[in-house]
Short mmCIF file of C-alpha atoms in Angstrom, two decimals:
data_model
loop_
_atom_site.label_atom_id
_atom_site.label_comp_id
_atom_site.label_asym_id
_atom_site.label_seq_id
_atom_site.Cartn_x
_atom_site.Cartn_y
_atom_site.Cartn_z
CA MET A 1 63.13 195.01 -22.07
CA GLU A 2 66.24 196.78 -20.76
CA ASP A 3 66.13 200.43 -19.68
CA PRO A 4 68.89 202.89 -20.59
CA ASP A 5 69.87 202.78 -16.89
CA GLY A 6 70.67 199.06 -17.23
CA ALA A 7 67.64 197.96 -15.15
CA PHE A 8 65.10 195.50 -16.45
CA SER A 9 61.53 196.55 -17.10
CA PHE A 10 58.61 194.43 -18.21
CA ASP A 11 55.82 195.24 -20.64
CA PHE A 12 53.10 195.00 -18.01
CA GLU A 13 54.75 197.54 -15.66
CA GLY A 14 53.20 200.44 -17.57
CA GLY A 15 49.75 199.16 -16.56
CA LEU A 16 50.83 198.97 -12.94
CA ASP A 17 51.82 202.62 -12.91
CA ALA A 18 48.46 203.59 -14.42
CA ALA A 19 46.59 201.46 -11.84
CA ALA A 20 48.46 203.16 -8.99
CA ASP A 21 47.12 206.53 -10.17
CA LEU A 22 43.51 205.38 -9.69
CA SER A 23 42.00 206.24 -6.35
CA ALA A 24 40.35 203.52 -4.29
CA GLY A 25 36.92 205.15 -4.62
CA SER A 26 36.93 205.28 -8.39
CA PHE A 27 37.73 201.57 -8.82
CA ALA A 28 34.70 199.46 -9.73
CA PRO A 29 34.65 195.66 -10.02
CA PRO A 30 34.19 194.31 -13.55
CA ASP A 31 30.68 193.92 -14.84
CA HIS A 32 29.35 190.31 -15.05
CA ALA A 33 28.48 190.78 -18.72
CA GLU A 34 32.00 192.04 -19.37
CA ALA A 35 33.49 189.06 -17.50
CA ALA A 36 31.28 186.66 -19.45
CA ALA A 37 32.46 188.18 -22.73
CA ILE A 38 36.09 187.70 -21.71
CA THR A 39 35.93 184.25 -20.12
CA GLY A 40 32.88 182.76 -21.84
CA PHE A 41 31.43 181.89 -18.41
CA THR A 42 28.22 183.37 -17.07
CA PRO A 43 28.03 183.41 -13.27
CA PRO A 44 25.23 181.22 -11.90
CA TYR A 45 23.84 183.92 -9.57
CA SER A 46 22.84 187.48 -10.14
CA ALA A 47 24.33 190.35 -8.15
CA GLY A 48 21.50 190.15 -5.60
CA GLY A 49 22.42 186.59 -4.68
CA ALA A 50 19.37 185.04 -6.30
CA PRO A 51 19.97 182.32 -8.83
CA ALA A 52 20.15 183.43 -12.42
CA ASP A 53 17.48 182.16 -14.79
CA GLY A 54 17.98 178.49 -15.58
CA TYR A 55 21.34 177.53 -14.10
CA GLY A 56 21.30 176.41 -10.47
CA ARG A 57 17.64 177.17 -9.81
CA ARG A 58 16.78 173.50 -9.49
CA ASN A 59 19.06 172.89 -6.47
CA PHE A 60 19.07 176.39 -4.99
CA ARG A 61 19.11 176.16 -1.19
CA LYS A 62 17.89 172.58 -0.99
CA THR A 63 20.91 171.33 0.97
CA VAL A 64 22.33 172.73 4.21
CA CYS A 65 25.67 174.52 3.72
CA ARG A 66 28.58 172.46 5.11
CA HIS A 67 30.58 175.61 5.79
CA TRP A 68 27.67 177.32 7.59
CA LEU A 69 27.40 174.33 9.94
CA ARG A 70 30.98 175.01 11.07
CA GLY A 71 30.47 178.79 11.07
CA LEU A 72 32.84 179.25 8.13
CA CYS A 73 30.57 180.24 5.22
CA MET A 74 31.77 183.50 3.74
CA MET A 75 29.07 183.76 1.05
CA GLY A 76 26.30 185.10 3.31
CA ASP A 77 23.05 185.71 1.42
CA ALA A 78 24.76 184.93 -1.90
CA CYS A 79 25.34 181.30 -0.82
CA ALA A 80 23.48 178.76 -2.94
CA PHE A 81 23.07 176.46 0.06
CA LEU A 82 20.62 176.59 2.96
CA HIS A 83 21.70 178.47 6.10
CA GLN A 84 19.38 176.83 8.63
CA TYR A 85 19.54 173.47 10.38
CA ASP A 86 17.17 170.97 8.79
CA LYS A 87 17.91 167.27 9.39
CA ASP A 88 16.08 166.25 6.21
CA ARG A 89 18.19 168.59 4.08
CA MET A 90 21.59 167.77 5.53
CA PRO A 91 24.32 166.79 3.05
CA VAL A 92 25.48 163.17 2.96
CA CYS A 93 28.29 162.37 5.41
CA ARG A 94 31.56 162.32 3.54
CA PHE A 95 32.96 159.43 5.62
CA PHE A 96 29.78 157.42 5.06
CA ARG A 97 29.93 158.15 1.33
CA LEU A 98 33.60 157.21 0.98
CA ASN A 99 33.88 154.34 3.48
CA GLY A 100 30.33 153.02 3.72
CA GLY A 101 30.22 153.89 7.42
CA CYS A 102 30.79 156.70 9.88
CA ARG A 103 32.45 156.34 13.29
CA GLU A 104 31.16 159.67 14.65
CA GLN A 105 28.41 158.93 17.15
CA ASP A 106 26.71 162.34 16.96
CA CYS A 107 27.33 163.00 13.27
CA LEU A 108 25.12 165.79 11.91
CA TYR A 109 25.21 164.59 8.31
CA ARG A 110 22.94 162.07 6.55
CA HIS A 111 23.81 158.39 6.34
CA ILE A 112 21.53 157.20 3.54
CA THR A 113 22.95 155.63 0.38
CA SER A 114 19.88 156.37 -1.74
CA ASP A 115 20.71 160.09 -1.54
CA ILE A 116 24.05 159.56 -3.27
CA LYS A 117 23.87 159.75 -7.05
CA GLU A 118 24.92 156.69 -9.01
CA CYS A 119 28.32 156.89 -10.73
CA ASN A 120 27.93 157.12 -14.51
CA MET A 121 31.51 155.97 -15.11
CA TYR A 122 30.93 152.83 -13.00
CA LYS A 123 27.74 152.12 -14.96
CA LEU A 124 29.78 152.26 -18.17
CA GLY A 125 32.16 149.66 -16.79
CA PHE A 126 35.06 151.45 -15.06
CA CYS A 127 35.42 154.32 -12.61
CA PRO A 128 38.94 155.78 -12.38
CA ASN A 129 38.24 156.99 -8.82
CA GLY A 130 37.58 153.48 -7.54
CA PRO A 131 36.62 153.34 -3.85
CA ASP A 132 37.40 157.07 -3.47
CA CYS A 133 34.58 158.02 -5.85
CA ARG A 134 32.07 160.50 -4.45
CA TYR A 135 29.22 158.71 -6.24
CA ARG A 136 27.55 155.38 -5.48
CA HIS A 137 28.87 152.26 -7.19
CA ALA A 138 25.74 150.12 -7.45
CA LYS A 139 26.34 146.56 -8.54
CA HIS A 140 23.83 145.54 -11.18
CA PRO A 141 23.04 141.93 -12.06
CA GLY A 142 25.10 140.54 -14.89
CA PRO A 143 23.70 139.45 -18.22
CA PRO A 144 21.17 136.61 -18.13
CA PRO A 145 22.60 133.10 -18.57
CA PRO A 146 22.31 131.43 -21.97
CA VAL A 147 19.00 129.74 -22.73
CA GLU A 148 20.66 126.32 -23.10
CA GLU A 149 22.08 126.54 -19.58
CA VAL A 150 18.70 127.47 -18.10
CA PHE A 151 17.01 124.64 -20.00
CA GLU A 152 19.57 122.11 -18.69
CA LYS A 153 19.01 123.25 -15.09
CA ILE A 154 15.25 122.94 -15.47
CA GLN A 155 15.60 119.41 -16.86
CA GLN A 156 17.98 118.48 -14.05
CA LEU A 157 15.58 119.78 -11.39
CA ASN A 158 12.62 117.99 -13.03
CA SER A 159 14.51 114.69 -13.14
CA GLN A 160 15.50 115.04 -9.47
CA LEU A 161 11.91 115.83 -8.57
CA TRP A 162 10.64 112.87 -10.62
CA PHE A 163 13.17 110.54 -8.92
CA PHE A 164 12.10 111.86 -5.50
CA LYS A 165 8.41 111.18 -6.30
CA ILE A 166 9.12 107.62 -7.45
CA SER A 167 11.33 106.77 -4.48
CA SER A 168 8.86 108.22 -1.96
CA SER A 169 5.93 106.25 -3.48
CA HIS A 170 7.82 102.92 -3.09
CA HIS A 171 8.63 103.57 0.55
CA GLN A 172 5.25 103.93 2.10
CA PRO A 173 5.11 103.50 5.87
CA LEU A 174 3.69 100.26 7.25
CA ASP A 175 0.54 100.39 9.34
#
C-alpha cells in the first residue's frame, strides 16, 4: 500500500499503467457473450440493432420513441422504439397517466386510459406508489352482499309494491 518513497499506491494502479500502453486502435469493446458471462445479463438486442430471439420481440418498435419526438434519441437504428410519427402508436401522455388529465392543448401523446396497464399491486390490495403510480388503478366492485341482506331487501320491496297495489285499488277515480 505504501511505496518506499512514502507515497501511497493502490492495487488497481498496475492495471491503469497496462491500459495506458494499449493504443486506441487495438482496444475492442467487450463481447456480449463475455459480458453476459460476467454479469449474468444478456442484452435484449443483437449487435445489428435487431431484437434478440425471444426478449423484446413482442413490443419491438410498436410505440413511438419519446426521445425521438424531441430530437434527443441517441440510439439511432438500435432503438427499440419507432422513429416515425404515428398518432395511433404514440405513448400515453405522462401528465394524463399521473393526473387523469392534461392541460396541454396540442399534446402529441395519447390520452386513453385503456392503453395503460392495470396495476398488479393495486389489484392485490395496496400500491405503494399511490397516485404517482404509472399504472392504472381500476376500482373493482366489492364482494357481493350476504344472501340474507339481499333477501331482506327483496321482501321489503315486495311489501312496498303490495302496499302500493292495495292503496291504488281503493282509490279509484270517480266518473
